[in-house]
Amino acid sequence: MRAPFLLLGVASCALAALPDGRPHGNMAPSAAIPRVSIPKDTPVTSQNGTTLPAYSTVYRFKQLIDHNNPSLGTFNQRYWHTYEFYQAGGPIILFTPGEIAADGYYGYLTNTTINGMIAQQQHGATIVLEHRFFGTSNPKSDLSAQSLKLLTVQQAINDLAYFAQNVVLPMPGGNQVTPDKAPWILMGGSYSGALTSWTMVNKPGIFWAGYASSAVVQAITPFWQYFDPIRQFMPQNCSADVQAVTAYVDQVLNGNSTTAITQLKSVFGLSGLSHSDDFAGALRNNLWEWQSLQPDSGTGGAFQAFCDKLEVKNGVSAPASGWGLNTALQAWGNYWNQSYYTALCGGSDAETCLGTYDVVDEPFWTDPTLGNAARSWSWLVCNELGFFQDGAPTNQPTLVSRIIQPAYDLRQCAHWFPSQFPNAAAQMPNTTVTNTRYQGWNVAVDRLFFANGKRDPWRDATVSSDFYTRQSTSMQPIAVSDGFHCSDMSKKNAMDATVAAVQTQALASMKTWLGQWKPNGTISTSVVPFVQSHPSSSPSPSVAVPKRVNVWLKSSG
């Protein structure tokens, strides 16, 4: 079985309690982009055969500490760069991985990604820029609440714009490629895909075009919809049994029998958890494993192992209705006891691994040491973004206990930042301001390409949400594959024909849009307007290609 959580997207931190790097097992995964691996010593050559610096070469840009007060000076913001495909007049392609240290993301410089595919087609140069307060790109010397006041969506947007307008790139003519002299393309996925959309709304005229993959443009506090695409596309028998067990968990935990609650926890080997909501929240971990799936995942992943443990008995798979509560409950509990708990928690006891109440004995809550990506991401989530992955309302089917509601997450915000959230129950993330300022689902920007996956658990925060209807247009296409989270960003996922079609459509759009660019941002009137190659009039637009279903998902019903 593949080790769980490898791609949950939460970077390791100084006080990580779990093998996957998260501080505790009831912290939801971030929206981070999957890494794309390349050998560190891969040779790099320019178009004329000149040997170039390795992809792993780190550069530093003097970024403003505070865009509202430039007198505070600058900090070193790391970036990676190559011009292996560049020819004079080509685009500059800027990408940030978002809420994670960027060390492992220089693969996005290469043509193993959509970034490099665009660069190769259009003779462009690629850049990976680290987000402020992640990795070593820190405006302040710690991650205290006072320092993190400089970690806002707007400051991050300003960073991208200021970088584009002021960087001197380490390449021939690198001082002559500012956005008034060369077309810039802003790219991102997930949260950084949202940043792409938000930046083009907030800073018009700087980036000529944008590519936003799985872009979570709509900030949502009670984001129970995270689990809805999982419910729709996971094997039906597994979905039915998970829902049955979850309903039983809620029935027991909402009851008055201490004995029944203790017995239920013991089924999963979690008798050591003092609080029922921590127990209910812990069961989300098996569902969070879905976020690591990609078209080439095969059958060895942790999510597949989970469903197989529930649904395969004596070599026979359950019908679509599942085995039912009694069998599923015991099978789920056995899975935790026999292998999953150790893979998740290592040698930690249940309270250390999954508890969210003990602030005194678990200093990761308040330790401000640099390099703690979980703390920086929590600041954004608690203040501006929400994305609390909780149980569904009573009028919706749910895979997750309805005991887990925003109050559970808000209490954790107060643990992380007690001075910022003295009354956590009354301090919801200010998602209304975020959505109003940056247009959320209502974004209307020319030359912005959205790429989404039907099986992405973050889909309902994107413009392909089942809960909000958007139409694809030639100037703001919305292309949807059968893929998962940011599947379209990696060339290897083109093994899925629907992902390949999205990438092909994106390359066509970029070719047309870049053909319209002129210095100083004027549009050439001699270019024929782009006609979308895959029009769609459905509420959730999709690419018109034959449907391909992940082999494991298909064979499991």
Coordinates of C-alpha atoms in Angstrom, one line a residue:
M1 CA 0.0 0.0 0.0
R2 CA 1.3 3.4 -0.9
A3 CA 1.9 5.6 2.2
P4 CA -1.1 7.8 2.8
F5 CA -1.0 11.6 2.6
L6 CA 2.0 11.9 0.3
L7 CA 0.2 14.5 -1.8
L8 CA -2.2 16.1 0.7
G9 CA -0.3 19.3 0.2
V10 CA 0.6 20.2 3.8
A11 CA 4.3 21.0 3.9
S12 CA 6.4 19.6 6.8
C13 CA 6.9 22.0 9.7
A14 CA 9.4 22.3 12.6
L15 CA 7.0 20.7 15.1
A16 CA 5.2 18.2 12.9
A17 CA 3.6 15.4 14.9
L18 CA 2.7 13.1 12.0
P19 CA 4.6 11.2 9.4
D20 CA 3.0 13.2 6.6
G21 CA 4.2 16.5 8.1
R22 CA 0.9 17.8 9.4
P23 CA 0.8 19.0 13.0
H24 CA -2.2 16.8 13.8
G25 CA -4.6 14.5 12.1
N26 CA -7.7 16.7 12.3
M27 CA -6.1 19.4 10.2
A28 CA -7.6 19.4 6.7
P29 CA -5.4 19.2 3.7
S30 CA -4.5 22.5 2.0
A31 CA -5.3 23.0 -1.7
A32 CA -1.6 22.7 -2.7
I33 CA -0.6 21.6 -6.2
P34 CA 0.9 18.2 -6.8
R35 CA 4.7 18.2 -7.3
V36 CA 6.2 17.3 -10.7
S37 CA 9.4 15.4 -10.2
I38 CA 12.5 15.7 -12.5
P39 CA 16.1 14.6 -11.9
K40 CA 18.0 17.4 -10.1
D41 CA 20.9 17.1 -12.5
T42 CA 18.9 17.2 -15.7
P43 CA 21.0 19.1 -18.3
V44 CA 19.4 22.3 -19.6
T45 CA 20.3 23.9 -22.9
S46 CA 19.0 27.0 -24.8
Q47 CA 17.6 27.0 -28.3
N48 CA 21.1 27.6 -29.7
G49 CA 22.6 24.8 -27.7
T50 CA 24.2 26.9 -24.9
T51 CA 24.3 25.2 -21.5
L52 CA 22.0 26.9 -19.0
P53 CA 21.9 26.9 -15.2
A54 CA 20.2 23.8 -13.7
Y55 CA 16.5 24.0 -13.1
S56 CA 17.2 23.8 -9.3
T57 CA 19.2 27.1 -9.4
V58 CA 17.7 29.5 -6.9
Y59 CA 17.5 33.2 -7.6
R60 CA 16.3 36.0 -5.2
F61 CA 14.2 39.0 -5.9
K62 CA 14.0 42.1 -3.6
Q63 CA 10.3 42.1 -2.9
L64 CA 8.5 44.8 -0.8
I65 CA 7.8 43.8 2.7
D66 CA 4.6 45.8 2.8
H67 CA 3.1 47.2 -0.4
N68 CA 1.1 49.6 1.6
N69 CA 4.3 51.0 3.2
P70 CA 7.3 50.6 0.8
S71 CA 9.5 52.5 3.3
L72 CA 9.7 49.2 5.4
G73 CA 12.1 47.9 2.8
T74 CA 12.4 44.5 1.0
F75 CA 12.9 40.8 1.7
N76 CA 14.4 38.1 -0.4
Q77 CA 11.7 36.3 -2.4
R78 CA 13.0 33.1 -4.0
Y79 CA 12.4 32.1 -7.6
W80 CA 13.5 29.6 -10.1
H81 CA 13.9 30.4 -13.8
T82 CA 14.9 29.0 -17.2
Y83 CA 14.9 30.2 -20.8
E84 CA 15.6 27.0 -22.6
F85 CA 12.7 27.6 -25.1
Y86 CA 13.0 31.4 -25.2
Q87 CA 13.2 33.4 -28.3
A88 CA 13.0 37.2 -28.4
G89 CA 9.4 38.3 -28.3
G90 CA 8.2 35.2 -26.5
P91 CA 6.1 35.3 -23.4
I92 CA 7.3 35.3 -19.8
I93 CA 5.3 32.6 -17.9
L94 CA 5.0 33.2 -14.1
F95 CA 3.8 30.5 -11.7
T96 CA 3.6 30.2 -8.0
P97 CA 2.9 26.9 -6.2
G98 CA 1.1 28.9 -3.5
E99 CA 0.8 27.7 0.1
I100 CA 4.0 25.6 0.3
A101 CA 7.7 25.9 0.1
A102 CA 8.6 26.0 -3.5
D103 CA 11.8 24.0 -3.4
G104 CA 10.2 20.9 -4.9
Y105 CA 8.3 22.7 -7.6
Y106 CA 11.0 23.7 -10.2
G107 CA 9.7 20.9 -12.3
Y108 CA 7.1 23.4 -13.3
L109 CA 9.8 25.2 -15.3
T110 CA 9.9 22.2 -17.7
N111 CA 7.7 20.9 -20.6
T112 CA 6.6 18.0 -18.3
T113 CA 3.9 20.6 -17.3
I114 CA 1.5 22.8 -19.1
N115 CA 3.7 25.8 -18.1
G116 CA 6.6 24.4 -20.1
M117 CA 4.3 23.1 -22.9
I118 CA 3.1 26.7 -23.4
A119 CA 6.7 28.0 -23.2
Q120 CA 7.9 25.4 -25.8
Q121 CA 5.1 26.2 -28.2
Q122 CA 5.4 30.0 -27.8
H123 CA 9.1 30.3 -27.3
G124 CA 8.7 31.6 -23.8
A125 CA 10.7 31.6 -20.5
T126 CA 9.3 30.1 -17.3
I127 CA 9.5 31.2 -13.7
V128 CA 8.5 29.6 -10.4
L129 CA 8.0 32.2 -7.6
E130 CA 7.7 31.3 -3.9
H131 CA 4.8 32.8 -2.0
R132 CA 5.4 35.1 0.8
F133 CA 5.6 33.5 4.3
F134 CA 6.3 30.0 2.8
G135 CA 9.7 28.3 2.4
T136 CA 12.4 30.9 3.0
S137 CA 10.5 33.9 1.4
N138 CA 9.7 35.6 4.7
P139 CA 9.1 39.3 5.1
K140 CA 9.5 38.9 8.9
S141 CA 11.7 36.9 11.2
D142 CA 8.8 34.8 12.6
L143 CA 5.2 33.6 12.0
S144 CA 3.6 35.4 14.9
A145 CA 0.2 36.9 14.4
Q146 CA 1.7 40.4 14.3
S147 CA 4.1 39.3 11.5
L148 CA 1.4 37.4 9.6
K149 CA -0.7 40.6 9.3
L150 CA 1.4 41.0 6.2
L151 CA 0.1 37.6 4.8
T152 CA -3.0 38.6 2.9
V153 CA -4.4 37.7 -0.4
Q154 CA -3.9 41.3 -1.5
Q155 CA -0.2 41.4 -0.5
A156 CA 0.3 38.1 -2.5
I157 CA -1.4 39.7 -5.5
N158 CA 0.8 42.8 -5.1
D159 CA 3.9 40.5 -5.0
L160 CA 3.0 39.0 -8.4
A161 CA 2.4 42.4 -10.0
Y162 CA 5.5 44.0 -8.5
F163 CA 7.7 41.1 -9.5
A164 CA 6.5 41.2 -13.1
Q165 CA 7.1 45.0 -13.3
N166 CA 10.5 45.1 -11.6
V167 CA 12.4 41.8 -12.0
V168 CA 15.5 41.7 -14.1
L169 CA 15.6 38.1 -15.3
P170 CA 19.0 36.3 -15.4
M171 CA 18.9 35.8 -19.2
P172 CA 19.9 37.7 -22.3
G173 CA 17.6 40.8 -22.5
G174 CA 16.3 40.0 -19.1
N175 CA 16.0 43.8 -18.4
Q176 CA 13.7 44.3 -21.4
V177 CA 10.9 41.9 -20.7
T178 CA 8.6 43.9 -18.4
P179 CA 4.9 43.6 -19.1
D180 CA 4.9 46.7 -21.3
K181 CA 7.6 45.1 -23.6
A182 CA 6.7 41.4 -23.5
P183 CA 3.5 39.4 -22.8
W184 CA 3.3 37.9 -19.4
I185 CA 1.2 34.8 -18.6
L186 CA 0.2 34.2 -15.0
M187 CA -0.3 30.6 -14.1
G188 CA -1.4 28.7 -11.0
G189 CA -3.4 25.8 -9.6
S190 CA -5.7 25.4 -6.7
Y191 CA -5.2 28.4 -4.3
S192 CA -2.5 29.8 -6.7
G193 CA -5.0 29.2 -9.5
A194 CA -7.4 31.4 -7.6
L195 CA -4.6 34.0 -7.2
T196 CA -4.3 34.0 -11.0
S197 CA -7.9 34.9 -11.4
W198 CA -7.9 37.3 -8.4
T199 CA -4.7 39.1 -9.7
M200 CA -6.1 39.5 -13.2
V201 CA -9.3 41.1 -11.7
N202 CA -7.3 43.3 -9.2
K203 CA -4.4 44.2 -11.4
P204 CA -5.7 44.6 -15.0
G205 CA -3.3 45.3 -17.7
I206 CA -0.2 43.6 -16.2
F207 CA -0.7 40.0 -17.2
W208 CA -1.8 39.5 -20.8
A209 CA -3.2 36.0 -20.2
G210 CA -3.8 33.6 -17.4
Y211 CA -4.2 29.9 -16.8
A212 CA -6.0 28.8 -13.7
S213 CA -6.2 25.0 -12.9
S214 CA -8.6 23.8 -10.2
A215 CA -8.8 27.4 -9.1
V216 CA -10.7 27.8 -5.9
V217 CA -11.9 31.3 -6.8
Q218 CA -14.9 31.3 -4.4
A219 CA -14.0 31.5 -0.8
I220 CA -16.4 29.4 1.2
T221 CA -16.5 29.0 5.0
P222 CA -18.6 25.8 5.6
F223 CA -17.0 24.0 2.6
W224 CA -18.8 20.7 3.1
Q225 CA -19.0 20.5 -0.7
Y226 CA -15.3 19.4 -0.7
F227 CA -16.6 15.8 -0.1
D228 CA -19.4 16.0 -2.7
P229 CA -17.3 15.1 -5.8
I230 CA -15.8 12.3 -3.8
R231 CA -19.3 11.0 -3.0
Q232 CA -20.3 11.2 -6.6
F233 CA -17.2 9.5 -8.2
M234 CA -16.0 7.0 -5.5
P235 CA -17.2 3.4 -5.9
Q236 CA -21.0 3.4 -5.2
N237 CA -20.7 0.5 -2.7
C238 CA -18.0 2.3 -0.7
S239 CA -20.0 5.6 -0.8
A240 CA -23.2 3.8 0.5
D241 CA -21.3 2.1 3.4
V242 CA -19.4 5.2 4.4
Q243 CA -22.7 7.1 4.6
A244 CA -24.3 4.3 6.6
V245 CA -21.4 4.2 9.1
T246 CA -21.3 8.0 9.3
A247 CA -25.0 8.2 10.1
Y248 CA -24.5 5.6 12.9
V249 CA -21.6 7.6 14.3
D250 CA -23.7 10.7 14.5
Q251 CA -26.5 8.7 16.1
V252 CA -24.2 7.3 18.8
L253 CA -22.3 10.6 19.5
N254 CA -25.5 12.6 19.7
G255 CA -26.9 10.1 22.2
N256 CA -26.6 10.0 25.9
S257 CA -24.9 6.6 26.3
T258 CA -21.3 7.0 27.4
T259 CA -20.9 3.3 27.1
A260 CA -22.0 3.3 23.5
I261 CA -19.7 6.1 22.7
T262 CA -16.7 4.4 24.3
Q263 CA -17.5 1.2 22.5
L264 CA -17.7 3.0 19.1
K265 CA -14.3 4.6 19.6
S266 CA -12.8 1.3 20.6
V267 CA -13.9 -0.3 17.3
F268 CA -11.4 2.1 15.6
G269 CA -8.8 1.8 18.3
L270 CA -9.4 5.4 19.3
S271 CA -10.6 5.0 22.9
G272 CA -7.7 7.4 23.9
L273 CA -9.5 10.3 22.2
S274 CA -11.2 12.4 24.9
H275 CA -13.5 14.4 22.7
S276 CA -16.2 13.0 20.5
D277 CA -15.8 15.7 17.8
D278 CA -12.1 14.8 17.5
F279 CA -13.2 11.2 16.9
A280 CA -15.8 12.1 14.3
G281 CA -13.3 14.4 12.6
A282 CA -10.6 11.8 12.5
L283 CA -12.6 9.6 10.1
R284 CA -12.3 12.3 7.5
N285 CA -8.7 11.2 6.9
N286 CA -9.7 8.2 4.8
L287 CA -11.7 10.6 2.5
W288 CA -8.9 13.2 2.3
E289 CA -6.8 10.5 0.7
W290 CA -8.9 11.1 -2.5
Q291 CA -7.0 14.3 -3.1
S292 CA -3.8 12.5 -4.0
L293 CA -5.5 10.6 -6.8
Q294 CA -4.5 11.3 -10.4
P295 CA -5.4 9.5 -13.7
D296 CA -2.4 7.3 -13.4
S297 CA -2.9 6.4 -9.7
G298 CA -3.5 2.7 -10.4
T299 CA -4.7 0.5 -7.6
G300 CA -2.1 0.9 -4.9
G301 CA -3.2 4.1 -3.2
A302 CA -4.5 4.6 0.2
F303 CA -8.0 5.6 -0.9
Q304 CA -8.3 2.4 -3.0
A305 CA -7.0 0.4 0.0
F306 CA -9.6 1.9 2.2
C307 CA -12.6 1.1 -0.1
D308 CA -11.2 -2.4 -0.8
K309 CA -11.1 -3.1 2.9
L310 CA -14.7 -2.1 3.2
E311 CA -16.1 -3.6 0.1
V312 CA -14.1 -6.8 -0.7
K313 CA -14.9 -9.8 1.4
N314 CA -13.5 -13.2 0.7
G315 CA -12.6 -12.0 -2.8
V316 CA -16.1 -10.9 -3.5
S317 CA -17.0 -7.2 -4.0
A318 CA -20.2 -5.8 -2.4
P319 CA -23.1 -4.7 -4.6
A320 CA -23.7 -1.1 -5.3
S321 CA -25.7 -0.8 -2.1
G322 CA -22.7 -1.9 -0.1
W323 CA -22.6 -4.6 2.6
G324 CA -24.5 -2.6 5.1
L325 CA -23.8 -1.0 8.5
N326 CA -22.6 -3.9 10.6
T327 CA -20.1 -5.3 8.1
A328 CA -18.9 -1.8 7.0
L329 CA -18.4 -0.6 10.6
Q330 CA -16.4 -3.6 11.6
A331 CA -14.3 -3.5 8.4
W332 CA -13.6 0.2 8.7
G333 CA -12.6 -0.3 12.3
N334 CA -10.3 -3.3 11.5
Y335 CA -8.6 -1.2 8.8
W336 CA -7.8 1.5 11.4
N337 CA -6.6 -1.0 13.9
Q338 CA -4.5 -3.2 11.6
S339 CA -2.7 -0.6 9.5
Y340 CA -4.2 2.8 9.0
Y341 CA -3.6 4.2 12.5
T342 CA 0.1 3.5 12.3
A343 CA 0.5 4.9 8.8
L344 CA -1.4 8.1 9.9
C345 CA 0.0 8.6 13.4
G346 CA 3.3 6.8 13.5
G347 CA 4.2 6.3 17.2
S348 CA 2.0 9.1 18.5
D349 CA -0.9 8.4 20.9
A350 CA -4.4 9.2 19.7
E351 CA -4.7 12.5 21.6
T352 CA -1.4 13.8 20.2
C353 CA -2.2 12.7 16.7
L354 CA -5.9 13.6 16.5
G355 CA -6.7 15.8 19.4
T356 CA -7.5 19.5 19.0
Y357 CA -8.0 20.6 22.6
D358 CA -4.6 20.4 24.3
V359 CA -2.8 23.7 23.5
V360 CA -0.5 23.6 26.5
D361 CA 1.2 20.3 25.7
E362 CA 1.2 20.7 21.9
P363 CA 3.3 23.9 21.3
F364 CA 2.9 23.7 17.5
W365 CA -0.3 25.7 18.0
T366 CA 1.5 28.8 19.1
D367 CA 5.1 28.3 18.0
P368 CA 6.0 31.1 15.5
T369 CA 9.1 29.4 14.0
L370 CA 9.7 30.1 10.3
G371 CA 9.1 27.3 7.8
N372 CA 5.8 26.1 9.3
A373 CA 3.6 26.1 6.1
A374 CA 0.7 24.7 8.1
R375 CA 0.7 27.8 10.3
S376 CA 0.9 30.2 7.3
W377 CA -1.9 28.4 5.5
S378 CA -4.1 28.4 8.6
W379 CA -3.7 32.2 8.8
L380 CA -5.1 32.6 5.3
V381 CA -7.9 30.1 5.9
C382 CA -8.9 31.5 9.2
N383 CA -8.9 35.1 8.1
E384 CA -9.9 35.3 4.4
L385 CA -10.6 31.9 2.8
G386 CA -12.6 29.5 5.0
F387 CA -12.6 26.2 3.2
F388 CA -13.6 24.4 6.4
Q389 CA -14.2 20.8 5.3
D390 CA -17.1 19.8 7.5
G391 CA -20.2 17.6 7.5
A392 CA -23.0 18.4 5.0
P393 CA -26.3 20.1 6.0
T394 CA -29.2 17.8 6.8
N395 CA -30.8 18.2 3.4
Q396 CA -27.7 16.8 1.7
P397 CA -26.1 13.3 1.8
T398 CA -22.9 13.3 3.8
L399 CA -19.8 11.2 4.0
V400 CA -18.6 13.2 7.0
S401 CA -20.1 13.5 10.5
R402 CA -22.4 16.4 10.8
I403 CA -20.9 17.0 14.3
I404 CA -18.0 18.6 12.4
Q405 CA -19.1 22.1 11.7
P406 CA -17.3 25.5 11.4
A407 CA -17.2 26.0 15.1
Y408 CA -14.8 23.0 15.3
D409 CA -12.4 24.7 12.9
L410 CA -12.8 28.2 14.4
R411 CA -11.7 26.8 17.7
Q412 CA -8.6 25.6 16.0
C413 CA -8.1 29.1 14.6
A414 CA -8.1 30.4 18.2
H415 CA -5.5 27.8 19.1
W416 CA -3.2 28.9 16.3
F417 CA -3.7 32.6 16.8
P418 CA -5.2 33.4 20.2
S419 CA -4.5 37.2 20.0
Q420 CA -6.2 37.4 16.5
F421 CA -9.2 35.3 17.6
P422 CA -10.1 36.1 21.2
N423 CA -13.7 35.1 20.4
A424 CA -13.4 32.4 17.8
A425 CA -17.0 31.5 17.8
A426 CA -17.9 35.0 16.6
Q427 CA -15.1 35.4 14.1
M428 CA -15.8 33.8 10.8
P429 CA -13.3 34.2 7.9
N430 CA -14.2 37.3 5.9
T431 CA -15.1 35.5 2.8
T432 CA -17.6 38.1 1.7
V433 CA -14.9 40.7 1.3
T434 CA -12.7 38.2 -0.6
N435 CA -15.5 37.3 -3.0
T436 CA -16.6 40.8 -3.5
R437 CA -13.1 42.2 -4.1
Y438 CA -11.9 39.5 -6.4
Q439 CA -15.3 38.5 -8.0
G440 CA -15.2 34.8 -7.0
W441 CA -17.4 32.7 -9.2
N442 CA -18.5 35.9 -11.0
V443 CA -15.1 36.6 -12.5
A444 CA -15.2 38.1 -16.0
V445 CA -11.7 38.6 -17.4
D446 CA -10.5 38.4 -21.0
R447 CA -7.9 35.8 -21.9
L448 CA -8.2 33.8 -18.7
F449 CA -8.3 30.0 -19.2
F450 CA -9.9 27.8 -16.5
A451 CA -9.2 24.1 -16.4
N452 CA -11.0 21.9 -13.9
G453 CA -11.5 18.2 -13.2
K454 CA -14.8 16.5 -12.5
R455 CA -13.3 14.4 -9.8
D456 CA -11.5 17.2 -8.0
P457 CA -12.7 17.5 -4.4
W458 CA -12.1 21.3 -4.6
R459 CA -14.3 21.6 -7.7
D460 CA -17.3 23.3 -6.0
A461 CA -15.1 26.3 -5.1
T462 CA -14.2 26.6 -8.8
V463 CA -16.1 28.0 -11.7
S464 CA -17.2 24.4 -12.5
S465 CA -19.2 24.1 -9.3
D466 CA -22.4 22.1 -9.3
F467 CA -23.8 24.9 -7.1
Y468 CA -23.2 27.8 -9.5
T469 CA -23.7 27.9 -13.2
R470 CA -21.0 29.5 -15.4
Q471 CA -20.8 29.5 -19.2
S472 CA -17.5 28.9 -21.1
T473 CA -16.6 31.6 -23.6
S474 CA -13.9 32.1 -26.2
M475 CA -12.2 34.8 -24.1
Q476 CA -12.7 33.0 -20.7
P477 CA -12.9 29.3 -21.6
I478 CA -13.8 26.7 -18.9
A479 CA -12.5 23.3 -19.9
V480 CA -13.4 20.3 -17.7
S481 CA -11.7 16.9 -17.9
D482 CA -12.4 13.6 -16.1
G483 CA -9.4 14.4 -14.0
F484 CA -8.7 15.1 -10.3
H485 CA -7.0 18.0 -8.5
C486 CA -4.8 20.0 -11.0
S487 CA -4.5 16.9 -13.3
D488 CA -4.2 19.1 -16.4
M489 CA -1.0 20.8 -15.1
S490 CA 1.1 17.6 -15.6
K491 CA 1.9 16.3 -19.1
K492 CA 1.9 12.7 -17.8
N493 CA -1.8 12.9 -17.1
A494 CA -2.4 13.3 -20.8
M495 CA -2.7 9.5 -20.7
D496 CA -6.4 10.5 -20.0
A497 CA -7.8 11.7 -23.3
T498 CA -10.0 14.3 -21.6
V499 CA -7.0 15.8 -19.8
A500 CA -5.1 15.8 -23.1
A501 CA -8.0 17.7 -24.7
V502 CA -7.9 20.4 -22.0
Q503 CA -4.2 20.9 -22.6
T504 CA -4.7 21.0 -26.4
Q505 CA -7.4 23.6 -26.0
A506 CA -5.3 25.7 -23.6
L507 CA -2.4 25.7 -26.1
A508 CA -4.7 26.8 -28.8
S509 CA -6.1 29.6 -26.7
M510 CA -2.6 30.8 -25.7
K511 CA -1.4 30.8 -29.3
T512 CA -4.4 32.9 -30.4
W513 CA -4.2 35.3 -27.4
L514 CA -0.4 35.8 -27.7
G515 CA -0.9 36.5 -31.4
Q516 CA -3.0 39.5 -30.4
W517 CA -0.4 41.0 -28.1
K518 CA 1.5 44.2 -29.1
P519 CA 3.9 46.2 -27.0
N520 CA 2.3 48.4 -24.4
G521 CA -0.6 46.0 -24.2
T522 CA -2.5 46.9 -27.4
I523 CA -4.5 44.3 -29.3
S524 CA -3.7 43.6 -32.9
T525 CA -6.9 44.1 -35.0
S526 CA -5.6 41.9 -37.8
V527 CA -6.0 38.7 -35.8
V528 CA -9.2 36.7 -36.3
P529 CA -11.0 36.3 -33.0
F530 CA -10.5 32.9 -31.3
V531 CA -13.3 30.4 -31.7
Q532 CA -13.5 27.9 -28.8
S533 CA -12.7 24.4 -30.0
H534 CA -15.0 22.7 -27.5
P535 CA -18.1 24.9 -26.9
S536 CA -20.4 23.9 -24.1
S537 CA -23.7 25.1 -22.9
S538 CA -24.1 22.9 -19.9
P539 CA -24.0 24.2 -16.3
S540 CA -20.7 22.4 -15.7
P541 CA -18.9 22.8 -19.0
S542 CA -16.9 19.8 -20.2
V543 CA -14.6 19.0 -23.0
A544 CA -16.3 17.2 -25.9
V545 CA -14.1 14.1 -26.0
P546 CA -14.8 10.4 -25.1
K547 CA -15.2 9.9 -21.4
R548 CA -12.4 8.0 -19.7
V549 CA -12.8 6.7 -16.2
N550 CA -9.9 5.8 -13.9
V551 CA -9.5 2.1 -14.2
W552 CA -9.7 1.3 -10.5
L553 CA -12.8 3.5 -10.1
K554 CA -14.5 1.8 -13.0
S555 CA -13.7 -1.7 -12.0
S556 CA -14.9 -1.1 -8.4
G557 CA -18.4 0.0 -9.5

